[in-house]
Short mmCIF file of C-alpha atoms and ligand atoms in Angstrom, two decimals:
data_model
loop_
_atom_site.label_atom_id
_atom_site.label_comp_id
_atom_site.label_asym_id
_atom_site.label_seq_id
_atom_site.Cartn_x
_atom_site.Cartn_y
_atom_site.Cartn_z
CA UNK R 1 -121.89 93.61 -95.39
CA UNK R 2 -121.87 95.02 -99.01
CA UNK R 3 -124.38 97.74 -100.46
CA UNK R 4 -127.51 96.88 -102.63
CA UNK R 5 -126.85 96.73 -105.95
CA UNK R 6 -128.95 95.16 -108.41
CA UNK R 7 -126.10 93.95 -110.80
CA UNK R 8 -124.27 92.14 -108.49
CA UNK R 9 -127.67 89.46 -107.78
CA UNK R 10 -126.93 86.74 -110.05
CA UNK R 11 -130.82 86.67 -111.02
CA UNK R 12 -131.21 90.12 -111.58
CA UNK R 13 -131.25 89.93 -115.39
CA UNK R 14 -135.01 90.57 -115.55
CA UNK R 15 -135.35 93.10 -113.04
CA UNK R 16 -135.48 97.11 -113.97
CA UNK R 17 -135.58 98.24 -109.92
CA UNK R 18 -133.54 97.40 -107.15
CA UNK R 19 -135.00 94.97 -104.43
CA UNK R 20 -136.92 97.08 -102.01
CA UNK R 21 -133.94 97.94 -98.46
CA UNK R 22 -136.32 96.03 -96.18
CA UNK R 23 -137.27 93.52 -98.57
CA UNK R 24 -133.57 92.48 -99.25
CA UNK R 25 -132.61 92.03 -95.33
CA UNK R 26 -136.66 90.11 -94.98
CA UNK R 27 -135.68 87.42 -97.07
CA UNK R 28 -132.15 87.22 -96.86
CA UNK R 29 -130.80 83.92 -95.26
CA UNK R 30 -127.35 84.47 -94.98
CA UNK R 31 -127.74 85.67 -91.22
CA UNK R 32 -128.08 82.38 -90.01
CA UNK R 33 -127.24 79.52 -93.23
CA UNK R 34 -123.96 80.55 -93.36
CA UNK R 35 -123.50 77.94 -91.17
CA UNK R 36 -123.71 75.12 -93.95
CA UNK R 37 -121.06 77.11 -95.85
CA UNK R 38 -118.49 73.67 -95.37
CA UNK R 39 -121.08 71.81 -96.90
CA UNK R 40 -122.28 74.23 -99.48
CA UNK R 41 -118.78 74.26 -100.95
CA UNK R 42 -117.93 70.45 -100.49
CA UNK R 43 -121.00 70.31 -102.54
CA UNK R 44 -120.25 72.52 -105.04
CA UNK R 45 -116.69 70.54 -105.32
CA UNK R 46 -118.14 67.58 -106.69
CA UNK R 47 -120.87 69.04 -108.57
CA UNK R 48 -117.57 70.78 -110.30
CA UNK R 49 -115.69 67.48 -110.23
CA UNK R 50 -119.09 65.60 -111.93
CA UNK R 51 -119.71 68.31 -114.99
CA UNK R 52 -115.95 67.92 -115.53
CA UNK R 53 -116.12 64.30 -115.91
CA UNK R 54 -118.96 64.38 -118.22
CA UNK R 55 -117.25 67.01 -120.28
CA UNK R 56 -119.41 69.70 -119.37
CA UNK R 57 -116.26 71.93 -118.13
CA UNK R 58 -113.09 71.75 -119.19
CA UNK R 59 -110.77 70.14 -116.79
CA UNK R 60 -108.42 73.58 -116.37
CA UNK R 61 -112.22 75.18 -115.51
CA UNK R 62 -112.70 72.37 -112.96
CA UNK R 63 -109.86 72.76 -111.33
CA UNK R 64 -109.74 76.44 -111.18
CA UNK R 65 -112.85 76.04 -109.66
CA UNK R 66 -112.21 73.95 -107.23
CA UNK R 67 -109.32 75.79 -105.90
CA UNK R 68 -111.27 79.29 -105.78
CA UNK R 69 -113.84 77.71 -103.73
CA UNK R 70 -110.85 76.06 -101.32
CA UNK R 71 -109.73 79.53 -101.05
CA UNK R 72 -112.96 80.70 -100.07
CA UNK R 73 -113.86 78.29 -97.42
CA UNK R 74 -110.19 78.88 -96.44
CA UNK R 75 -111.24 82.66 -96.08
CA UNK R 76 -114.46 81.89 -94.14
CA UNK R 77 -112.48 79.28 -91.89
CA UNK R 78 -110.20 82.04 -90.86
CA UNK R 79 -113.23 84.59 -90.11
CA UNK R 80 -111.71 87.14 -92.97
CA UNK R 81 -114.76 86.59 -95.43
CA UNK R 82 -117.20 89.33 -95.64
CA UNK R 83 -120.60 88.16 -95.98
CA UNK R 84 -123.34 90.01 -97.90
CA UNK R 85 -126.84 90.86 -97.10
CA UNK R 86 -127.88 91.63 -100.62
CA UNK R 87 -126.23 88.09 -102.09
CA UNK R 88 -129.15 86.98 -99.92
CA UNK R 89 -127.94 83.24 -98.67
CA UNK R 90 -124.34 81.10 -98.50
CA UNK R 91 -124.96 79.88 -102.26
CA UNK R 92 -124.61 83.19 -103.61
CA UNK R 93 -122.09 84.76 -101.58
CA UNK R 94 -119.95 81.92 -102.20
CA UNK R 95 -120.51 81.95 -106.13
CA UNK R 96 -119.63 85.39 -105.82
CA UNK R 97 -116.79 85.70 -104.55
CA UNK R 98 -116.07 82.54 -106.45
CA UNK R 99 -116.41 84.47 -109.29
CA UNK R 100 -114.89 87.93 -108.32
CA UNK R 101 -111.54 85.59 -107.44
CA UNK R 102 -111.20 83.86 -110.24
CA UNK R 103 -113.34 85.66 -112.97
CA UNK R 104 -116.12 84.51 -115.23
CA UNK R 105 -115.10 80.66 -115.17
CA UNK R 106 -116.35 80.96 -111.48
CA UNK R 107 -119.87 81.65 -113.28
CA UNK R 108 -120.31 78.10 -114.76
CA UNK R 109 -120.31 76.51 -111.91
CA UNK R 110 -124.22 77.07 -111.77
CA UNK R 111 -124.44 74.38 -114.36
CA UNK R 112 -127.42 71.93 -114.48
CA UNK R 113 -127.90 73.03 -110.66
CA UNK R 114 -130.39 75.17 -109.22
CA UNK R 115 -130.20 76.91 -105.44
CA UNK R 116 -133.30 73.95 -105.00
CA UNK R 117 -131.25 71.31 -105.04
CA UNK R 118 -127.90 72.89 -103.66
CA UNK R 119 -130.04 73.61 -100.42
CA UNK R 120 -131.76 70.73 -99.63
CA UNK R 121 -128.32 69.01 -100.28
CA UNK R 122 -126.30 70.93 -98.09
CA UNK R 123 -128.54 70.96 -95.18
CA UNK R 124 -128.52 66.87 -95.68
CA UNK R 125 -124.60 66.78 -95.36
CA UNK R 126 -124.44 69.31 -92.75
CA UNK R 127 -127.72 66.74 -90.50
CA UNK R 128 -125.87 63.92 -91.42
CA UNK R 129 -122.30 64.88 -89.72
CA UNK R 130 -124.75 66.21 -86.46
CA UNK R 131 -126.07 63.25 -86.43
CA UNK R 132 -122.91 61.61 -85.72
CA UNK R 133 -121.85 64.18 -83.11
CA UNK R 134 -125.45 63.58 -81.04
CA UNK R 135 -125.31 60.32 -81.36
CA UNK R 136 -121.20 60.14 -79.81
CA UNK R 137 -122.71 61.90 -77.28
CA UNK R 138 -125.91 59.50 -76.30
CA UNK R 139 -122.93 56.66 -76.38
CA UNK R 140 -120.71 58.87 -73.87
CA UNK R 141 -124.02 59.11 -71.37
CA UNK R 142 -125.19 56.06 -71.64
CA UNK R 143 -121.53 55.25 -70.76
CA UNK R 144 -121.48 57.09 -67.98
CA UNK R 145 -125.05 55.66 -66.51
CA UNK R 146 -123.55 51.69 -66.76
CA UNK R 147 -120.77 53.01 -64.40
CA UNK R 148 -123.09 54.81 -62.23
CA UNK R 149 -125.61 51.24 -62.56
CA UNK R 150 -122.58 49.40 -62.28
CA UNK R 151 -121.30 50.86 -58.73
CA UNK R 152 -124.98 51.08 -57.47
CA UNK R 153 -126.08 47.40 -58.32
CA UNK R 154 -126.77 46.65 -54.72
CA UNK R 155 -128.04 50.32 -53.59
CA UNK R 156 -131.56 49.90 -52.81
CA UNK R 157 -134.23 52.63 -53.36
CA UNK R 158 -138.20 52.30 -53.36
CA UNK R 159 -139.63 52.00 -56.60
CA UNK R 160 -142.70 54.19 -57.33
CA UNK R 161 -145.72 54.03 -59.20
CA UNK R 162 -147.71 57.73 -59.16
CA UNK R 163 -144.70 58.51 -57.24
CA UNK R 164 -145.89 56.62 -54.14
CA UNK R 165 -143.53 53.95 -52.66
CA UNK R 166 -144.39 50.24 -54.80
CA UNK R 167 -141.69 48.37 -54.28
CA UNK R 168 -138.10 48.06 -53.75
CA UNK R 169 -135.53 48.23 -56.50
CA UNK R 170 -132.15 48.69 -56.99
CA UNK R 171 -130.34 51.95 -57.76
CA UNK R 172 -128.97 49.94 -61.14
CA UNK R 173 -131.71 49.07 -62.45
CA UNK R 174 -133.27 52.65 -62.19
CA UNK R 175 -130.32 53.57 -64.73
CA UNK R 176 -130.40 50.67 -67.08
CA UNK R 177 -133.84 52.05 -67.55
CA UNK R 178 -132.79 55.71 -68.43
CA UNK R 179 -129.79 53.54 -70.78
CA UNK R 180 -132.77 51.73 -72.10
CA UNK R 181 -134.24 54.84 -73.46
CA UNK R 182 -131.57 56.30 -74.79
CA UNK R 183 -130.61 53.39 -76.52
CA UNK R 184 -133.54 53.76 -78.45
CA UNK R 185 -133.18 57.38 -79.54
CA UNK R 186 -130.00 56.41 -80.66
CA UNK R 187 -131.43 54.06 -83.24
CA UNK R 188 -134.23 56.95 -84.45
CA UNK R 189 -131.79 58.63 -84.93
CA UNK R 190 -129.34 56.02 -86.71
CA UNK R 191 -133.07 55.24 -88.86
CA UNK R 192 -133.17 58.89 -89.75
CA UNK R 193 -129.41 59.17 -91.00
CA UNK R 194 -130.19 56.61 -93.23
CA UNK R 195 -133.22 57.67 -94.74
CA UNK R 196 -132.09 61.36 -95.05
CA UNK R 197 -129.05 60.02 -97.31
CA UNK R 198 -130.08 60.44 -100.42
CA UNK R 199 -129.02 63.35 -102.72
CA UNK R 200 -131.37 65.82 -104.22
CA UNK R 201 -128.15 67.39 -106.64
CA UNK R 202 -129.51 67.05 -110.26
CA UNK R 203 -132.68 67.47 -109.59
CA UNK R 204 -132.06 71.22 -110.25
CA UNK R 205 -134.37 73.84 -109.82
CA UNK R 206 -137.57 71.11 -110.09
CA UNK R 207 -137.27 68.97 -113.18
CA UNK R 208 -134.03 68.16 -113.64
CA UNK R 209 -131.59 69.22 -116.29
CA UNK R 210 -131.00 69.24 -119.95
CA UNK R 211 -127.02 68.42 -119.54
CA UNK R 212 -125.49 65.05 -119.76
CA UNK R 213 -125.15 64.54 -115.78
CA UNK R 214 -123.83 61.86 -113.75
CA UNK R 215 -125.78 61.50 -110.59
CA UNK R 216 -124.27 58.63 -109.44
CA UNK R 217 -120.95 59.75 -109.15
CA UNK R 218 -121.88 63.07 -107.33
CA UNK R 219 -123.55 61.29 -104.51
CA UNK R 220 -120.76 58.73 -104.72
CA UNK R 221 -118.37 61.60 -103.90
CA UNK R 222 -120.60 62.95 -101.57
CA UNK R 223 -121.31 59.68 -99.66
CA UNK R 224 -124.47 59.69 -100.27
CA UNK R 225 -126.63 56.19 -100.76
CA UNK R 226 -128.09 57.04 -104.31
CA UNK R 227 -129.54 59.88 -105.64
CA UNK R 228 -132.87 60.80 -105.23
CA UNK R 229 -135.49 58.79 -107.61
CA UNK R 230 -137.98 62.08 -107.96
CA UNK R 231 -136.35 65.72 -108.58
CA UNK R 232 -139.81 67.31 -107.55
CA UNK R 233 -139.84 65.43 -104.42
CA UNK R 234 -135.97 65.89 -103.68
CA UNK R 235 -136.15 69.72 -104.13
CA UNK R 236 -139.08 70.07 -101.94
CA UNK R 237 -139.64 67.87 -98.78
CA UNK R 238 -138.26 68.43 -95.91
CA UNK R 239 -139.37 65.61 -94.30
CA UNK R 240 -135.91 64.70 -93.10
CA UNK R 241 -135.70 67.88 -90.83
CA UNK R 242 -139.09 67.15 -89.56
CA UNK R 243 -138.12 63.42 -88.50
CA UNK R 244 -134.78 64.51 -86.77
CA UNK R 245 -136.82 67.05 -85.03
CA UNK R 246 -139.34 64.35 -83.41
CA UNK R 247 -136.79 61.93 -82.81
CA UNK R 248 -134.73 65.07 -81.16
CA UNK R 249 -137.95 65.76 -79.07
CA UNK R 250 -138.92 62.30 -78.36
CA UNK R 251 -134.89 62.62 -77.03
CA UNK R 252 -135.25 65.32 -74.91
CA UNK R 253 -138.77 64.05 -73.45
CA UNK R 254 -136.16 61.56 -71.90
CA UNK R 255 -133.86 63.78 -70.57
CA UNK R 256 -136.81 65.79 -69.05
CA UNK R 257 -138.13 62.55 -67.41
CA UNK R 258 -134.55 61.81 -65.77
CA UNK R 259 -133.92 65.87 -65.16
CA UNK R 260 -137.07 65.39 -63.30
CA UNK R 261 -136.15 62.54 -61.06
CA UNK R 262 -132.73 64.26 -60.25
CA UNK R 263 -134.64 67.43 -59.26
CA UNK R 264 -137.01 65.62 -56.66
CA UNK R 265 -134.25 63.14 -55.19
CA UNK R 266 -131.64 66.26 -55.14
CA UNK R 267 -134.38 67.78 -52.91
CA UNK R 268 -133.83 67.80 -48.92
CA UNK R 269 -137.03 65.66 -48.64
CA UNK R 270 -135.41 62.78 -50.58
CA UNK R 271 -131.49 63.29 -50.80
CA UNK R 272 -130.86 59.99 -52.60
CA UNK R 273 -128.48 61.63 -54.72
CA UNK R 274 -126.02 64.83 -55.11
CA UNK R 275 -125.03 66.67 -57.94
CA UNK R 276 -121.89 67.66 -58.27
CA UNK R 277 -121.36 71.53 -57.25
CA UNK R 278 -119.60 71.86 -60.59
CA UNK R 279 -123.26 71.48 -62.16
CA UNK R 280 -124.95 73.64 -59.55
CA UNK R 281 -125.29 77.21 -58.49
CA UNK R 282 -126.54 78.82 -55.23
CA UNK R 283 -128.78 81.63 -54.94
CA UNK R 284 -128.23 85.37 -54.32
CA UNK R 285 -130.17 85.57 -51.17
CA UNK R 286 -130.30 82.09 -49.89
CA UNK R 287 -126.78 81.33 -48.56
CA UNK R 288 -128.11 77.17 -47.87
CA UNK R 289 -129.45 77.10 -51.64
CA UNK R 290 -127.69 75.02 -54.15
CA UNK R 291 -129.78 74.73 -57.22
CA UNK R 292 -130.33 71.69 -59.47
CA UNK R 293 -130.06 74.21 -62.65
CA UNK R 294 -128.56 71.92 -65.13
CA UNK R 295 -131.34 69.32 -65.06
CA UNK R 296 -134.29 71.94 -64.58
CA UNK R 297 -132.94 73.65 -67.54
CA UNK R 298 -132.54 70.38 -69.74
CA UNK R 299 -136.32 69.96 -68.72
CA UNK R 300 -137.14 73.51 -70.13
CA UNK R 301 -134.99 73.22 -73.05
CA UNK R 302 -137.65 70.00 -73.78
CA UNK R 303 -140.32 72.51 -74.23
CA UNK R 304 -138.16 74.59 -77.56
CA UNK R 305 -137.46 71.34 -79.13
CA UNK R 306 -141.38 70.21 -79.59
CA UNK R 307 -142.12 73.84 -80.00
CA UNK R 308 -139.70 73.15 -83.31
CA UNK R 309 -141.14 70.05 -84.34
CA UNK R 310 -145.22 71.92 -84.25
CA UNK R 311 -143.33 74.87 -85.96
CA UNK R 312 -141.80 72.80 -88.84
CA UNK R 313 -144.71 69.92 -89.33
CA UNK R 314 -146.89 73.69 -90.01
CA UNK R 315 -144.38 75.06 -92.07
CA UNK R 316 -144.54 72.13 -94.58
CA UNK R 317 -148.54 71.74 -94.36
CA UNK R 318 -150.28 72.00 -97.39
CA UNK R 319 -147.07 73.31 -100.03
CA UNK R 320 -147.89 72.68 -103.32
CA UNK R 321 -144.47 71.31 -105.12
CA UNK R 322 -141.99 71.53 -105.75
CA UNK R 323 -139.73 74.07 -104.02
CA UNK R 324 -141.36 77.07 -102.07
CA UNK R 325 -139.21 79.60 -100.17
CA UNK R 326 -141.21 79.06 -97.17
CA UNK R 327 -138.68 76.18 -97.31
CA UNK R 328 -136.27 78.88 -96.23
CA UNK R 329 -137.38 78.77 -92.50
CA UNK R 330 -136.79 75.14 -91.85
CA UNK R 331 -133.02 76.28 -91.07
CA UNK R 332 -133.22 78.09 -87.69
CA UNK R 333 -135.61 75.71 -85.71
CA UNK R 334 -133.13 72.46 -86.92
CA UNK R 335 -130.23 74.11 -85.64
CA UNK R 336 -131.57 75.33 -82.60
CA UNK R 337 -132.82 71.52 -82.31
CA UNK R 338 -128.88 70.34 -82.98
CA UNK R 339 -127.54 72.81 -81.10
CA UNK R 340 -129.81 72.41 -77.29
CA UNK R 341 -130.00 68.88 -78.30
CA UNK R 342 -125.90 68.57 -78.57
CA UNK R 343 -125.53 70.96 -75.30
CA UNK R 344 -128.14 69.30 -73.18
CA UNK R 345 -126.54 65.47 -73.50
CA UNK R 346 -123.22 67.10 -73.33
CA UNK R 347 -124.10 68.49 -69.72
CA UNK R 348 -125.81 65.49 -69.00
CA UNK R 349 -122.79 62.78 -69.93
CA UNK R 350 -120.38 64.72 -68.11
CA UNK R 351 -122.94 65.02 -65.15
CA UNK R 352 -124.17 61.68 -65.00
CA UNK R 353 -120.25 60.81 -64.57
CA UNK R 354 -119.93 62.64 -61.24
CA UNK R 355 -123.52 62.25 -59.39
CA UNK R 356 -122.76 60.27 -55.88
CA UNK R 357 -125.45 58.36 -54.51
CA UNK R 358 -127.03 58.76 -50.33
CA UNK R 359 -127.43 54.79 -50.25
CA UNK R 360 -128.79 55.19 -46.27
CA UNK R 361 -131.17 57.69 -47.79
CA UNK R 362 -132.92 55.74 -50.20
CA UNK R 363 -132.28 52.49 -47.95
CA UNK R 364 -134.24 54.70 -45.27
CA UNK R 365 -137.25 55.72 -47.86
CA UNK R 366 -137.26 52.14 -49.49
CA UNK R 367 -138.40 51.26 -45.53
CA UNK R 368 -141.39 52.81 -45.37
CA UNK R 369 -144.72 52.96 -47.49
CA UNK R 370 -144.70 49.02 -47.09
CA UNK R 371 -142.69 48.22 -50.43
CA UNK R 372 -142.36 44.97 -49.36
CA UNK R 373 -146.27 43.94 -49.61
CA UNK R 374 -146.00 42.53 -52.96
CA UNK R 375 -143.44 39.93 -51.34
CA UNK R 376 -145.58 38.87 -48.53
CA UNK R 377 -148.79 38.35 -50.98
CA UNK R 378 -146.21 36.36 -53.11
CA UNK R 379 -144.80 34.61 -50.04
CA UNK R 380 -148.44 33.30 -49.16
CA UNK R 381 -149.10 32.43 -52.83
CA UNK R 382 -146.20 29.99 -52.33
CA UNK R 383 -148.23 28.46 -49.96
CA UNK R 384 -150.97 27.73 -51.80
CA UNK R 385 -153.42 30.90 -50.99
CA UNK R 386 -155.00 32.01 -54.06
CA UNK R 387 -153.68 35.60 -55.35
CA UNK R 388 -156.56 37.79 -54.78
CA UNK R 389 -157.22 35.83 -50.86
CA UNK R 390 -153.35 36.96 -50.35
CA UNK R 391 -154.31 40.34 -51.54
CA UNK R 392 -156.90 40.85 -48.60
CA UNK R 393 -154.87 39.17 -46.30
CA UNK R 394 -151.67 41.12 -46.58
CA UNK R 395 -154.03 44.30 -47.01
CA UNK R 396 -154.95 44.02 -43.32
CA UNK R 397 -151.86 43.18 -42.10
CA UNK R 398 -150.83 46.86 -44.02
CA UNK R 399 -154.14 48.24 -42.07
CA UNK R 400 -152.27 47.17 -38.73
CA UNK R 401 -149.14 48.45 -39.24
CA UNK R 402 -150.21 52.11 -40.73
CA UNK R 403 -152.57 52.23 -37.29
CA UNK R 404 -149.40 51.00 -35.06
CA UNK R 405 -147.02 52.94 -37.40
CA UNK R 406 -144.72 50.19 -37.90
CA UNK R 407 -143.93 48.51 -41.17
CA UNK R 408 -144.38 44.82 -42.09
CA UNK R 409 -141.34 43.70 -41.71
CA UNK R 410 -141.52 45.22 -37.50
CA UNK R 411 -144.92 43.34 -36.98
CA UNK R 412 -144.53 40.01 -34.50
CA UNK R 413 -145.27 36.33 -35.64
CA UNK R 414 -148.00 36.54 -33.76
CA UNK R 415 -149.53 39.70 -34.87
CA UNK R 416 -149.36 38.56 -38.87
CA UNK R 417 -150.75 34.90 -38.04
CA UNK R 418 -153.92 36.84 -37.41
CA UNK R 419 -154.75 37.39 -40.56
CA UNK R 420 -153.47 33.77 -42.23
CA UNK R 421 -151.97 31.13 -40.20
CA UNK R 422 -150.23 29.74 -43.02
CA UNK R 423 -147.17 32.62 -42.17
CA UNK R 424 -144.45 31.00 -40.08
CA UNK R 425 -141.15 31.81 -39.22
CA UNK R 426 -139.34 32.16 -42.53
CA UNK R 427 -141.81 35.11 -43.63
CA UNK R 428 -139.01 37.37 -42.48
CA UNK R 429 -136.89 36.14 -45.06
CA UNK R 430 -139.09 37.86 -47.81
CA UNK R 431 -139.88 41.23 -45.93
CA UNK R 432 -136.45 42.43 -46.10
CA UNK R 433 -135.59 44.71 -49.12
CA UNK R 434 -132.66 42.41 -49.98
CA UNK R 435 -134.69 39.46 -50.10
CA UNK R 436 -137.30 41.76 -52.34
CA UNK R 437 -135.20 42.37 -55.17
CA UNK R 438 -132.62 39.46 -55.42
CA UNK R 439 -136.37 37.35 -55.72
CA UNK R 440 -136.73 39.59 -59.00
CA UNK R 441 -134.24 37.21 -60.49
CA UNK R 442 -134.87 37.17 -64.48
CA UNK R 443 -133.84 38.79 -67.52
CA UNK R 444 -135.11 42.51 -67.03
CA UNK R 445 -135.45 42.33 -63.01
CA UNK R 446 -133.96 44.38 -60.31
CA UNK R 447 -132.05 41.56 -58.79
CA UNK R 448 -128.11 42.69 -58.47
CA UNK R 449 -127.34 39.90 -60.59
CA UNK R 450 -129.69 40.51 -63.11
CA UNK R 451 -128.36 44.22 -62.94
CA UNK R 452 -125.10 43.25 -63.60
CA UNK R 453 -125.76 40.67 -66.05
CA UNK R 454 -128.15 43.50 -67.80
CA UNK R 455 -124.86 45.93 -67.72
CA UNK R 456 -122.37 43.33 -69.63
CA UNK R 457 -125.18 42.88 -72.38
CA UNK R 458 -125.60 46.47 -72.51
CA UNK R 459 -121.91 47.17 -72.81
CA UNK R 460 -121.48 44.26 -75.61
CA UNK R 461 -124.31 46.18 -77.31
CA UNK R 462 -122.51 49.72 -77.45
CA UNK R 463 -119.51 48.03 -78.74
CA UNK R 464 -121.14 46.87 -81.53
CA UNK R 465 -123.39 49.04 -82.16
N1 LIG A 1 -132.06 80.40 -99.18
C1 LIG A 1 -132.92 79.51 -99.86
C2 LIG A 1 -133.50 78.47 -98.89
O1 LIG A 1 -132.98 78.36 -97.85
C3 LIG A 1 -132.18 78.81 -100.94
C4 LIG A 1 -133.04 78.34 -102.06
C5 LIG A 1 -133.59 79.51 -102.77
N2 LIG A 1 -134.24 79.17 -103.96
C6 LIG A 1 -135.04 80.03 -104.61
N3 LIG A 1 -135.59 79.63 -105.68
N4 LIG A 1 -135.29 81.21 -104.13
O2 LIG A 1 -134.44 77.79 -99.17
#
C-alpha cells in the first residue's frame, strides 16, 4: 500500500489538508471491492469504446486506453498490482495507475462518468455472472436429488406431520419435494437477473451529463437490457442487492430445512440415511462419533444470510437521493451472501450425490405410529361409511392396538369387525405400506409411478430451463 498524499486523490483539487490517517483507511473500500476490479475495467472499456464513437476521444486516446487498462487487469490477474489505501476504492486505483502507465490521456477516461454510476454498474456485472454460477449449482443438486429420487422410488419411509408418523411415503417423493423448492429459487433468482440488468453508466454522478453520449451502445457492449430510464434512481438504489439477498435467504431457508432432516435421520434413533464419511468428521474424545457437520453448518450459515438481508433492507431505509456513501457498505454483506450461498450448494450437490439410504430402517419406522390409518378410514369410505363415522371407527381400532401394542395391520379379522362389520377380508390389502402409497396414484402423489413419472417431467424441465 502507498503513502498518503493529497496530490495523488484525483478529487483533491479543493482540499488545503491531507485526509485525516484514520479517516483515509475508515472509508476506504479497496480492502474488500477490489474484487469487482474485472468488472470495473470491462466497464471502463466500453465507456472508452462509447466516448470514442461519439467523438468525445480521439480514437488513438481510445485505444491507448483500452490497452493500459488490459495491462492493468493483466497486472492484478497475475497478483503483481499494488493496491492503495489512500486511492480509497478499485475505481481510483485503477484510473491511477491507468494514468501513471500511460500518462495524462489515462485522465480522460473520467468523461461524462462519475464513481456513482461506475459502482452501481460494476457491482451489477459482477451479480449478474454470480448469478449464473449459483444458479449452475442449484441445477447440479437438483441433479443429484432426481438420481437419489430416482433409485429410491420404491423405498418407503413414514411421512410426518409435527414430526409424528402420518403416513407412509416414498423415499422419492421426499426429494422431488426438496427439487421442488429449489426449482423455485432458481427462478427468483433467474427474476432477479433480469430485473438487475439494466445499466446505470451515464447517469453520472446524479443527473446525467452534458456530453453527447450514447447509452445504448454502452449497455449494448455491456449486455445489458437498456439503460436505466432515471439517472437519480440508477445511481442510488440498491434494490437489486437487497432482492438477491432475500431470494439468497429464502435459498438457504431450504437448505436449512433439508440440513435439518439429514441431521435427525443421520441420528442413531432414525438411521434412514448415511452421509458419506467424506462429508463428516468424528470427535476428539468420542471415538463412535461421526458428526453430520456439513448440513448443521449449512443450517447455521442460514442464520448470516438473513442477518444480510435485515442489515442491507436498514442500510437503504430512509436515504434521501441520489447517491449516499452509506451505499458503500452494501458490498461486504452481498459477497458474503454469494460466497456461503455458492459454498453451501456446492457441499450440498456433491453430497446429495453420495448419501446411501437404510431402506429396512425407514421400512421399520414407516411400521409403527399406525401410518396406515388414513387407508383403513378410506378403505371403509369405499364402502359407503360416511368420512367422519370412519374416523371414529378406525380411531378405536388405533385405541386397541396402542393398548395391545400391535399395529393395524397385526390386528385379526375378528378383532377389527368390532368396531364396523363392513371390514372383510380384503382390508389387508390396504394396511400394507405398499398398498398405502401406490393408492396415492395422481399427479403430485407418492405412488412409485407417480414418482417416476414426476422425475421425467422434472428432468424435461431442467433441460429446458
Ligand atoms: N467506493 C464507493 C462505493 O462503493 C464508490 C462511489 C463513491 N462515490 C462518491 N461520491 N464518494 O459506493
Amino acid at each position: 500500500m502507498q503513502d498518503s498524499n493529497p496530490s495523488s486523490k484525483p478529487w483533491a483539487g479543493r482540499f488545503n489538508e491531507p485526509t485525516d490517517a484514520f479517516v483515509e483507511a475508515f472509508t476506504a473500500s479497496v480492502d474488500f471491492d477490489r474484487r469487482l476490479y474485472r468488472y470495473d475495467i470491462q466497464g471502463s472499456i466500453a465507456h472508452a469504446t462509447m466516448l470514442a464513437r461519439q467523438g468525445i476521444l480521439t480514437e488513438p486516446e481510445r485505444d491507448a486506453i483500452v490497452a493500459g487498462l488490459e495491462a492493468v487487469r493483466a497486472r492484478i490477474d497475475a497478483g503483481t498490482f499494488v493496491w492503495s489505501i489512500p486511492l480509497e476504492d478499485v475505481h481510483m486505483n485503477v484510473e491511477s495507475a491507468l494514468t501513471q502507465d500511460i500518462g495524462s490521456i489515462g485522465k480522460k477516461l473520467h468523461t461524462g462518468r462519475s464513481r456513482n454510476d461506475q459502482v452501481a454498474t460494476d457491482v451489477r456485472l459482477w451479480l449478474r455472472d454470480e448469478i449464473e454460477t449459483i444458479r449452475a449449482e442449484i441445477q447440479r443438486l437438483q441433479l443429484a436429488l432426481l438420481d437419489l429420487a430416482e433409485r429410491e422410488a420404491d423405498t418407503i419411509l413414514p411421512g410426518f406431520t409435527h414430526l409424528q408418523v402420518a403416513q407412509p411415503i416414498t423415499f422419492g417423493h421426499h426429494m422431488l419435494a426438496w427439487f421442488e423448492m429449489l426449482d423455485r429459487d432458481s427462478e427468483r433468482l433467474a427474476d432477479c437477473r433480469r430485473r438487475l440488468n439494466v445499466m446505470p453508466l451515464g447517469a453520472a454522478a446524479l443527473a446525467g451529463t452534458t456530453y453527447p453520449i450514447d447509452r445504448h451502445y454502452t449497455a449494448q457492449l455491456l449486455g445489458f437490457d437498456r439503460p436505466a430510464e432515471n439517472s437519480l434512481d440508477a445511481v442510488s438504489d440498491r434494490d437489486f442487492a437487497i432482492e438477491f439477498t432475500a431470494d439468497a435467504a429464502i435459498l438457504m431457508m431450504h437448505l436449512s430445512r433439508f440440513s435439518e432432516e439429514l441431521i435427525l435421520w443421520s441420528s442413531a434413533q432414525f438411521g434412514f440415511v448415511d452421509l458419506s464419511d467424506s462429508f463428516c468428521t468424528g470427535s476428539s474424545i468420542m471415538p463412535q462419533k461421526k458428526n453430520p457437520d456439513v448440513p448443521e453448518l449449512v443450517r447455521g450459515k442460514s442464520g448470516r444470510i438473513f442477518g444480510h438481508l435485515m442489515g442491507l433492507l436498514t442500510l437503504m431505509k430512509a436515504q434521501p437521493l441520489a447517491y449516499n456513501k452509506d451505499n458503500q457498505e452494501d458490498k461486504e454483506p452481498l459477497f458474503d451472501s454469494v460466497d456461503n450461498l455458492k459454498g453451501s450448494l456446492k457441499v450440498y450437490a456433491d453430497m446429495m450425490a453420495k448419501v446411501s439410504c437404510n431402506r429396512e430402517r425407514m421400512r421399520a419406522a414407516a411400521k409403527q405410529g399406525f401410518s396406515t390409518a388414513t387407508d383403513l378410514a378410506d378403505y371403509l369410505v369405499r364402502k359407503g361409511i360416511p368420512f367422519r363415522d370412519a374416523h371414529e371407527i378406525v380411531g378405536k381400532a388405533v385405541a386397541l392396538g396402542v393398548r395391545e401394542g400391535r399395529d393395524l395391520a397385526e390386528l385379526t379379522l375378528a378383532e377389527l369387525q368390532q368396531f364396523s362389520p363392513e371390514i372383510g377380508e380384503d382390508v389387508f390389502e390396504v394396511l400394507t405400506l405398499e398398498g398405502s402409497v401406490a393408492a396415492r396414484d395422481h399427479i403430485g402423489g407418492t405412488a412409485p409411478v407417480q414418482v417416476r413419472a414426476a422425475i421425467g417431467r422434472a428432468r424435461e424441465r431442467l433441460a429446458h430451463g
